[in-house]
Amino acid sequence: MLRRTIRATDIESPDELIELLDRHSYLADEGLATAAFLALRMGRPLFLEGEAGVGKTELAKTLAALLDAPLIRLQCYEGLDAAQALYDWDFARQLLHLKAAEAAGIADVGRLEGEIYDRRFLIARPLLKAIETQPSVLLVDEIDRADDEFEAFLLEVLSDFTISIPELGTVKAATPPVVVVTSNRTREVHDALKRRCLYHWLEHPGFEREVAILRRRLPACTETLAAQVARAAGRLRQADLVKPPGVAETLDWTEALLTLGAEELDPGRAAATLGAALKYREDVAAVLGNGLLDKVLPGHE
């Protein structure tokens, strides 16, 4: 039986979206599912903020999977400009074309200019690629790392999903992509961009949901080990750490323990695999050096 392709407008309710995400091993709570459902049905970008590792990027990947659409990712960084996000001309191929035309004796300047600015020499970067691809999911990852100027430019693109290319004309999305914008809140994003989007803050999952995530993503993990790791991760998040573990780190930690054959979170293996959960030397030193590890392990109340 052929699988029916699901379109964003086919999803009838947040509960249905929860079920669809669950089929792809993403366990969303009601708040996140409602925000995502509204973004899909209203055709608005979804702006997700939260600590690193809570599942913002993973949601975009899962939406792409359930919609059977390509995930087009724009990874933001300091210094990112419009050309790197929109399009660029393939100068090397243009030059080869000119040399080939010269060798063939073609001297018509107007013809050559028209040829070198043909669509085949245009390199589509993520934003143009998302506008030209239907359907697609556009992930604008870590917008807080980009500069203010790029943020203003992105707002303009997201307003009408239209890009003007002087040499070719205007490109407009026949069907706008599903857009997920993420931020780890290393700086405040301007209100104008947030107003264009539907906003949701992702918290770390509660104990029961984190256990469920570990069991779903790592089938070899026992209920006991999942509960012990989830409880330890929750206690580490309450400590004064540079970077508390997110769900991504909890999964890494559990996988590391399983690789070592652990069936429960004992002190020796917990210390040996701590680098899977904590990514800063200061955090590892603090946990190992002041007895904090013993306090997060099973048996401590």
GROMACS .gro file of C-alpha atoms in nm:
model
  301
    1MET     CA    1   0.000   0.000   0.000
    2LEU     CA    2   0.135   0.343  -0.096
    3ARG     CA    3   0.185   0.581   0.193
    4ARG     CA    4  -0.029   0.895   0.170
    5THR     CA    5   0.173   1.214   0.163
    6ILE     CA    6   0.070   1.439   0.451
    7ARG     CA    7   0.042   1.809   0.379
    8ALA     CA    8   0.062   2.074   0.650
    9THR     CA    9  -0.302   2.165   0.592
   10ASP     CA   10  -0.412   1.801   0.632
   11ILE     CA   11  -0.335   1.799   1.005
   12GLU     CA   12  -0.659   1.865   1.190
   13SER     CA   13  -0.554   1.925   1.550
   14PRO     CA   14  -0.262   1.949   1.794
   15ASP     CA   15  -0.349   1.599   1.916
   16GLU     CA   16  -0.315   1.461   1.564
   17LEU     CA   17   0.021   1.636   1.530
   18ILE     CA   18   0.135   1.482   1.859
   19GLU     CA   19   0.046   1.140   1.718
   20LEU     CA   20   0.227   1.205   1.389
   21LEU     CA   21   0.538   1.331   1.566
   22ASP     CA   22   0.524   1.029   1.796
   23ARG     CA   23   0.536   0.798   1.492
   24HIS     CA   24   0.872   0.958   1.413
   25SER     CA   25   0.995   0.918   1.773
   26TYR     CA   26   0.953   1.285   1.867
   27LEU     CA   27   0.752   1.316   2.188
   28ALA     CA   28   0.602   1.664   2.198
   29ASP     CA   29   0.401   1.809   2.483
   30GLU     CA   30   0.068   1.984   2.428
   31GLY     CA   31   0.215   2.335   2.431
   32LEU     CA   32   0.474   2.266   2.162
   33ALA     CA   33   0.230   2.066   1.950
   34THR     CA   34  -0.026   2.348   1.965
   35ALA     CA   35   0.232   2.610   1.860
   36ALA     CA   36   0.357   2.390   1.575
   37PHE     CA   37   0.002   2.305   1.462
   38LEU     CA   38  -0.095   2.672   1.448
   39ALA     CA   39   0.222   2.759   1.256
   40LEU     CA   40   0.142   2.489   0.999
   41ARG     CA   41  -0.224   2.583   0.958
   42MET     CA   42  -0.172   2.961   0.961
   43GLY     CA   43   0.135   2.953   0.736
   44ARG     CA   44   0.345   3.139   0.991
   45PRO     CA   45   0.709   3.077   1.088
   46LEU     CA   46   0.754   2.899   1.422
   47PHE     CA   47   1.008   3.069   1.648
   48LEU     CA   48   1.151   2.832   1.908
   49GLU     CA   49   1.367   2.952   2.196
   50GLY     CA   50   1.522   2.744   2.472
   51GLU     CA   51   1.842   2.597   2.607
   52ALA     CA   52   2.064   2.408   2.367
   53GLY     CA   53   1.971   2.042   2.332
   54VAL     CA   54   1.600   2.061   2.420
   55GLY     CA   55   1.479   1.952   2.075
   56LYS     CA   56   1.433   2.270   1.869
   57THR     CA   57   1.632   2.156   1.567
   58GLU     CA   58   1.502   1.802   1.602
   59LEU     CA   59   1.144   1.927   1.569
   60ALA     CA   60   1.224   2.080   1.229
   61LYS     CA   61   1.385   1.754   1.116
   62THR     CA   62   1.083   1.556   1.232
   63LEU     CA   63   0.836   1.790   1.061
   64ALA     CA   64   1.032   1.743   0.737
   65ALA     CA   65   1.015   1.366   0.781
   66LEU     CA   66   0.640   1.349   0.848
   67LEU     CA   67   0.561   1.593   0.564
   68ASP     CA   68   0.796   1.399   0.334
   69ALA     CA   69   0.964   1.729   0.245
   70PRO     CA   70   1.334   1.815   0.217
   71LEU     CA   71   1.485   1.989   0.518
   72ILE     CA   72   1.674   2.299   0.403
   73ARG     CA   73   1.897   2.429   0.681
   74LEU     CA   74   2.042   2.777   0.716
   75GLN     CA   75   2.298   2.763   0.995
   76CYS     CA   76   2.346   3.115   1.131
   77TYR     CA   77   2.678   3.256   1.247
   78GLU     CA   78   2.840   3.593   1.307
   79GLY     CA   79   2.913   3.764   0.977
   80LEU     CA   80   2.647   3.575   0.776
   81ASP     CA   81   2.525   3.801   0.496
   82ALA     CA   82   2.247   3.798   0.239
   83ALA     CA   83   2.460   3.656  -0.043
   84GLN     CA   84   2.556   3.353   0.165
   85ALA     CA   85   2.193   3.288   0.252
   86LEU     CA   86   2.029   3.372  -0.083
   87TYR     CA   87   2.231   3.291  -0.394
   88ASP     CA   88   2.564   3.335  -0.563
   89TRP     CA   89   2.691   3.320  -0.920
   90ASP     CA   90   2.920   3.033  -1.015
   91PHE     CA   91   3.208   3.251  -1.140
   92ALA     CA   92   3.429   2.955  -1.229
   93ARG     CA   93   3.167   2.806  -1.465
   94GLN     CA   94   3.086   3.149  -1.607
   95LEU     CA   95   3.454   3.202  -1.687
   96LEU     CA   96   3.479   2.860  -1.853
   97HIS     CA   97   3.172   2.944  -2.061
   98LEU     CA   98   3.329   3.272  -2.176
   99LYS     CA   99   3.651   3.095  -2.271
  100ALA     CA  100   3.458   2.831  -2.463
  101ALA     CA  101   3.262   3.103  -2.644
  102GLU     CA  102   3.584   3.285  -2.726
  103ALA     CA  103   3.736   2.966  -2.866
  104ALA     CA  104   3.424   2.918  -3.078
  105GLY     CA  105   3.463   3.270  -3.216
  106ILE     CA  106   3.150   3.415  -3.057
  107ALA     CA  107   3.200   3.790  -3.013
  108ASP     CA  108   2.842   3.910  -2.956
  109VAL     CA  109   2.875   4.087  -2.618
  110GLY     CA  110   2.501   4.108  -2.558
  111ARG     CA  111   2.453   3.739  -2.626
  112LEU     CA  112   2.744   3.643  -2.401
  113GLU     CA  113   2.616   3.860  -2.116
  114GLY     CA  114   2.275   3.699  -2.143
  115GLU     CA  115   2.427   3.353  -2.142
  116ILE     CA  116   2.657   3.394  -1.841
  117TYR     CA  117   2.369   3.522  -1.630
  118ASP     CA  118   2.154   3.224  -1.713
  119ARG     CA  119   1.981   3.029  -1.432
  120ARG     CA  120   2.216   2.734  -1.482
  121PHE     CA  121   2.505   2.942  -1.346
  122LEU     CA  122   2.315   3.047  -1.032
  123ILE     CA  123   2.397   2.869  -0.707
  124ALA     CA  124   2.088   2.860  -0.484
  125ARG     CA  125   2.169   2.908  -0.116
  126PRO     CA  126   1.923   2.795   0.156
  127LEU     CA  127   1.668   3.078   0.135
  128LEU     CA  128   1.634   3.069  -0.244
  129LYS     CA  129   1.637   2.689  -0.241
  130ALA     CA  130   1.350   2.683   0.011
  131ILE     CA  131   1.146   2.930  -0.193
  132GLU     CA  132   1.196   2.727  -0.512
  133THR     CA  133   1.127   2.387  -0.348
  134GLN     CA  134   0.766   2.281  -0.284
  135PRO     CA  135   0.708   2.146  -0.033
  136SER     CA  136   1.004   2.215   0.194
  137VAL     CA  137   1.089   2.281   0.557
  138LEU     CA  138   1.326   2.573   0.611
  139LEU     CA  139   1.525   2.559   0.934
  140VAL     CA  140   1.688   2.891   1.030
  141ASP     CA  141   1.908   2.757   1.307
  142GLU     CA  142   2.048   2.971   1.590
  143ILE     CA  143   1.936   3.310   1.457
  144ASP     CA  144   2.076   3.465   1.775
  145ARG     CA  145   2.428   3.403   1.640
  146ALA     CA  146   2.368   3.619   1.331
  147ASP     CA  147   2.411   3.997   1.318
  148ASP     CA  148   2.128   4.249   1.351
  149GLU     CA  149   2.156   4.337   0.981
  150PHE     CA  150   2.094   3.978   0.875
  151GLU     CA  151   1.802   3.951   1.113
  152ALA     CA  152   1.639   4.252   0.944
  153PHE     CA  153   1.702   4.098   0.602
  154LEU     CA  154   1.549   3.766   0.712
  155LEU     CA  155   1.238   3.947   0.832
  156GLU     CA  156   1.194   4.096   0.485
  157VAL     CA  157   1.224   3.754   0.318
  158LEU     CA  158   0.983   3.586   0.560
  159SER     CA  159   0.724   3.858   0.503
  160ASP     CA  160   0.638   3.756   0.146
  161PHE     CA  161   0.881   3.476   0.049
  162THR     CA  162   0.992   3.676  -0.254
  163ILE     CA  163   1.350   3.726  -0.374
  164SER     CA  164   1.460   3.971  -0.641
  165ILE     CA  165   1.754   3.867  -0.860
  166PRO     CA  166   1.855   4.170  -1.071
  167GLU     CA  167   1.984   3.960  -1.363
  168LEU     CA  168   1.686   3.722  -1.373
  169GLY     CA  169   1.387   3.891  -1.212
  170THR     CA  170   1.168   3.805  -0.913
  171VAL     CA  171   1.132   3.459  -0.762
  172LYS     CA  172   0.824   3.404  -0.545
  173ALA     CA  173   0.726   3.088  -0.360
  174ALA     CA  174   0.416   2.927  -0.508
  175THR     CA  175   0.368   2.758  -0.172
  176PRO     CA  176   0.566   2.909   0.117
  177PRO     CA  177   0.791   2.664   0.301
  178VAL     CA  178   0.726   2.553   0.656
  179VAL     CA  179   0.969   2.769   0.854
  180VAL     CA  180   1.123   2.692   1.192
  181VAL     CA  181   1.349   2.957   1.346
  182THR     CA  182   1.553   2.860   1.652
  183SER     CA  183   1.744   3.059   1.913
  184ASN     CA  184   1.950   2.957   2.214
  185ARG     CA  185   1.901   3.311   2.347
  186THR     CA  186   2.269   3.407   2.352
  187ARG     CA  187   2.127   3.751   2.271
  188GLU     CA  188   1.779   3.896   2.241
  189VAL     CA  189   1.621   3.871   1.899
  190HIS     CA  190   1.441   4.183   1.781
  191ASP     CA  191   1.069   4.211   1.843
  192ALA     CA  192   0.993   4.270   1.473
  193LEU     CA  193   1.109   3.920   1.380
  194LYS     CA  194   0.927   3.762   1.674
  195ARG     CA  195   0.605   3.940   1.576
  196ARG     CA  196   0.624   3.779   1.232
  197CYS     CA  197   0.638   3.434   1.395
  198LEU     CA  198   0.443   3.222   1.638
  199TYR     CA  199   0.659   3.192   1.951
  200HIS     CA  200   0.722   2.900   2.186
  201TRP     CA  201   0.974   2.850   2.464
  202LEU     CA  202   1.098   2.491   2.493
  203GLU     CA  203   1.159   2.375   2.848
  204HIS     CA  204   1.362   2.072   2.944
  205PRO     CA  205   1.123   1.774   2.951
  206GLY     CA  206   0.974   1.655   3.276
  207PHE     CA  207   1.097   1.330   3.431
  208GLU     CA  208   0.833   1.099   3.282
  209ARG     CA  209   0.860   1.243   2.932
  210GLU     CA  210   1.239   1.223   2.937
  211VAL     CA  211   1.221   0.858   3.041
  212ALA     CA  212   0.981   0.799   2.752
  213ILE     CA  213   1.217   0.975   2.510
  214LEU     CA  214   1.512   0.762   2.621
  215ARG     CA  215   1.313   0.439   2.587
  216ARG     CA  216   1.181   0.538   2.246
  217ARG     CA  217   1.510   0.656   2.096
  218LEU     CA  218   1.724   0.386   2.259
  219PRO     CA  219   1.521   0.063   2.265
  220ALA     CA  220   1.801  -0.127   2.440
  221CYS     CA  221   1.768   0.104   2.741
  222THR     CA  222   1.587  -0.052   3.036
  223GLU     CA  223   1.322   0.130   3.237
  224THR     CA  224   1.559   0.135   3.535
  225LEU     CA  225   1.852   0.290   3.348
  226ALA     CA  226   1.629   0.542   3.171
  227ALA     CA  227   1.477   0.653   3.502
  228GLN     CA  228   1.816   0.682   3.672
  229VAL     CA  229   1.971   0.884   3.389
  230ALA     CA  230   1.667   1.111   3.357
  231ARG     CA  231   1.665   1.177   3.732
  232ALA     CA  232   2.040   1.245   3.735
  233ALA     CA  233   2.008   1.482   3.438
  234GLY     CA  234   1.725   1.666   3.612
  235ARG     CA  235   1.939   1.714   3.922
  236LEU     CA  236   2.235   1.835   3.714
  237ARG     CA  237   2.008   2.097   3.557
  238GLN     CA  238   1.938   2.234   3.904
  239ALA     CA  239   2.310   2.276   3.974
  240ASP     CA  240   2.504   2.591   3.892
  241LEU     CA  241   2.664   2.467   3.568
  242VAL     CA  242   2.785   2.655   3.261
  243LYS     CA  243   2.584   2.426   3.033
  244PRO     CA  244   2.335   2.188   3.196
  245PRO     CA  245   2.261   1.874   2.993
  246GLY     CA  246   1.976   1.892   2.744
  247VAL     CA  247   1.784   1.599   2.600
  248ALA     CA  248   2.052   1.555   2.334
  249GLU     CA  249   2.317   1.513   2.604
  250THR     CA  250   2.094   1.280   2.805
  251LEU     CA  251   2.060   1.058   2.499
  252ASP     CA  252   2.437   1.067   2.443
  253TRP     CA  253   2.499   0.979   2.807
  254THR     CA  254   2.258   0.686   2.797
  255GLU     CA  255   2.403   0.558   2.470
  256ALA     CA  256   2.754   0.578   2.617
  257LEU     CA  257   2.642   0.379   2.921
  258LEU     CA  258   2.476   0.118   2.700
  259THR     CA  259   2.792   0.091   2.491
  260LEU     CA  260   2.981   0.004   2.810
  261GLY     CA  261   2.721  -0.259   2.896
  262ALA     CA  262   2.571  -0.070   3.189
  263GLU     CA  263   2.233  -0.177   3.319
  264GLU     CA  264   2.218   0.091   3.586
  265LEU     CA  265   2.387   0.422   3.662
  266ASP     CA  266   2.669   0.323   3.897
  267PRO     CA  267   2.934   0.573   4.019
  268GLY     CA  268   3.222   0.430   3.816
  269ARG     CA  269   3.052   0.431   3.478
  270ALA     CA  270   2.877   0.761   3.554
  271ALA     CA  271   3.213   0.931   3.611
  272ALA     CA  272   3.373   0.763   3.311
  273THR     CA  273   3.096   0.875   3.074
  274LEU     CA  274   3.030   1.220   3.221
  275GLY     CA  275   3.182   1.384   2.913
  276ALA     CA  276   2.880   1.265   2.715
  277ALA     CA  277   2.650   1.472   2.938
  278LEU     CA  278   2.864   1.775   3.019
  279LYS     CA  279   3.059   1.967   2.755
  280TYR     CA  280   3.259   2.215   2.963
  281ARG     CA  281   3.572   2.135   3.162
  282GLU     CA  282   3.449   2.358   3.445
  283ASP     CA  283   3.124   2.162   3.471
  284VAL     CA  284   3.299   1.823   3.474
  285ALA     CA  285   3.543   1.947   3.738
  286ALA     CA  286   3.261   2.088   3.951
  287VAL     CA  287   3.060   1.766   3.939
  288LEU     CA  288   3.356   1.538   4.008
  289GLY     CA  289   3.539   1.765   4.249
  290ASN     CA  290   3.280   1.861   4.510
  291GLY     CA  291   3.079   1.545   4.553
  292LEU     CA  292   2.795   1.659   4.329
  293LEU     CA  293   2.808   1.337   4.128
  294ASP     CA  294   2.718   1.129   4.434
  295LYS     CA  295   2.419   1.354   4.494
  296VAL     CA  296   2.271   1.299   4.148
  297LEU     CA  297   2.316   0.921   4.142
  298PRO     CA  298   2.051   0.668   4.251
  299GLY     CA  299   2.001   0.638   4.623
  300HIS     CA  300   2.038   1.006   4.705
  301GLU     CA  301   1.720   1.178   4.812
   0.00000   0.00000   0.00000
